[in-house]
Coordinates of C-alpha atoms in Angstrom, one line a residue:
X1 CA -8.6 -1.2 -5.5
X2 CA -8.9 -2.1 -1.8
X3 CA -6.6 -5.1 -2.3
X4 CA -3.9 -2.7 -3.8
X5 CA -4.8 -0.3 -1.0
X6 CA -3.8 -2.8 1.6
X7 CA -0.6 -3.8 -0.3
X8 CA 0.3 -0.1 -0.7
X9 CA -0.3 0.4 3.3
X10 CA 1.8 -2.6 4.1
X11 CA 4.6 -1.6 1.8
X12 CA 4.5 1.8 3.5
X13 CA 4.6 0.6 7.1
X14 CA 7.4 -1.8 6.2
X15 CA 9.5 0.7 4.1
X16 CA 8.9 3.3 6.8
X17 CA 11.3 1.4 9.3
X18 CA 14.1 1.3 6.6
X19 CA 17.2 3.4 7.0
X20 CA 16.5 4.5 3.4
X21 CA 13.2 6.2 4.2
X22 CA 13.4 10.0 4.0
X23 CA 13.6 11.6 7.4
X24 CA 11.2 14.6 6.4
X25 CA 8.3 12.3 5.8
X26 CA 5.9 11.0 8.6
X27 CA 7.3 7.8 10.0
X28 CA 4.8 5.7 12.3
X29 CA 6.4 5.7 15.9
X30 CA 5.0 2.4 17.0
X31 CA 7.4 -0.5 17.2
X32 CA 5.2 -3.1 15.5
X33 CA 4.8 -1.3 12.3
X34 CA 6.7 -4.1 10.3
X35 CA 4.2 -6.6 11.7
X36 CA 1.2 -4.6 10.7
X37 CA 2.8 -4.0 7.3
X38 CA 3.0 -7.7 6.9
X39 CA -0.5 -8.2 8.0
X40 CA -1.9 -5.5 5.6
X41 CA 0.2 -7.2 2.7
X42 CA -1.4 -10.4 3.6
X43 CA -4.9 -9.1 3.8
X44 CA -4.4 -7.4 0.3
X45 CA -3.2 -10.7 -1.2
X46 CA -6.0 -12.6 0.3
X47 CA -8.5 -10.3 -1.4
X48 CA -6.7 -10.7 -4.8
X49 CA -6.6 -14.4 -4.4
X50 CA -10.3 -14.6 -3.2
X51 CA -11.5 -12.5 -6.2
X52 CA -9.4 -13.9 -8.9
X53 CA -8.6 -17.4 -7.9
X54 CA -5.3 -18.7 -6.7
X55 CA -3.1 -18.3 -9.8
X56 CA -4.6 -15.0 -11.0
X57 CA -4.7 -13.6 -7.3
X58 CA -1.1 -14.6 -6.8
X59 CA 0.0 -12.9 -10.2
X60 CA -2.0 -9.8 -9.3
X61 CA -0.5 -9.7 -5.8
X62 CA 3.1 -9.9 -7.3
X63 CA 2.1 -7.1 -9.9
X64 CA 0.4 -5.0 -7.2
X65 CA 3.4 -5.4 -4.9
X66 CA 5.9 -4.5 -7.4
X67 CA 3.9 -1.3 -8.4
X68 CA 3.3 -0.4 -4.6
X69 CA 7.0 -0.8 -3.8
X70 CA 8.1 1.4 -6.9
X71 CA 5.5 3.9 -6.0
X72 CA 6.3 4.3 -2.4
X73 CA 10.2 4.7 -3.0
X74 CA 9.7 6.9 -6.1
X75 CA 7.3 9.4 -4.6
X76 CA 9.2 9.4 -1.0
X77 CA 12.4 10.7 -2.5
X78 CA 10.5 13.2 -4.6
X79 CA 9.5 15.2 -1.6
X80 CA 6.5 15.8 0.8
X81 CA 4.2 17.3 -1.5
X82 CA 4.4 14.5 -4.1
X83 CA 4.3 11.8 -1.4
X84 CA 1.3 13.1 0.5
X85 CA -0.4 13.8 -2.9
X86 CA 0.0 10.2 -3.7
X87 CA -1.6 9.2 -0.4
X88 CA -4.4 11.6 -0.9
X89 CA -5.1 10.2 -4.5
X90 CA -5.0 6.5 -3.1
X91 CA -7.4 7.5 -0.3
X92 CA -9.8 9.3 -2.7
X93 CA -9.8 6.2 -5.0
X94 CA -10.4 3.8 -2.2
X95 CA -13.2 6.0 -1.1
X96 CA -15.0 6.0 -4.6
X97 CA -14.7 2.3 -4.6
X98 CA -16.3 1.8 -1.1
X99 CA -19.2 4.2 -2.3
X100 CA -19.7 2.3 -5.4
X101 CA -19.9 -0.9 -3.6
X102 CA -22.3 0.5 -1.1
X103 CA -24.8 1.7 -3.9

């Protein structure tokens, strides 16, 4: 989940600079958000590759990236409530995984 979290965060930061991103949603104001998006995407990919091997990790990265791009675009056009609900759900699931690893 943490690797998918980083890929989803990278996708959001990259898509937020697009002209197709809805204006009513929060858009990061710093200029290097595309760079940070790429860095988070690489971190998520590295976690997948480290945990599943290079072939399995690459396949999981491609599946996770496709899912993240589809989810970000789909929930962004549905409105604020759905988009922020997606963000809250992903944050909650990442927190559960971190607590699970800590125990």
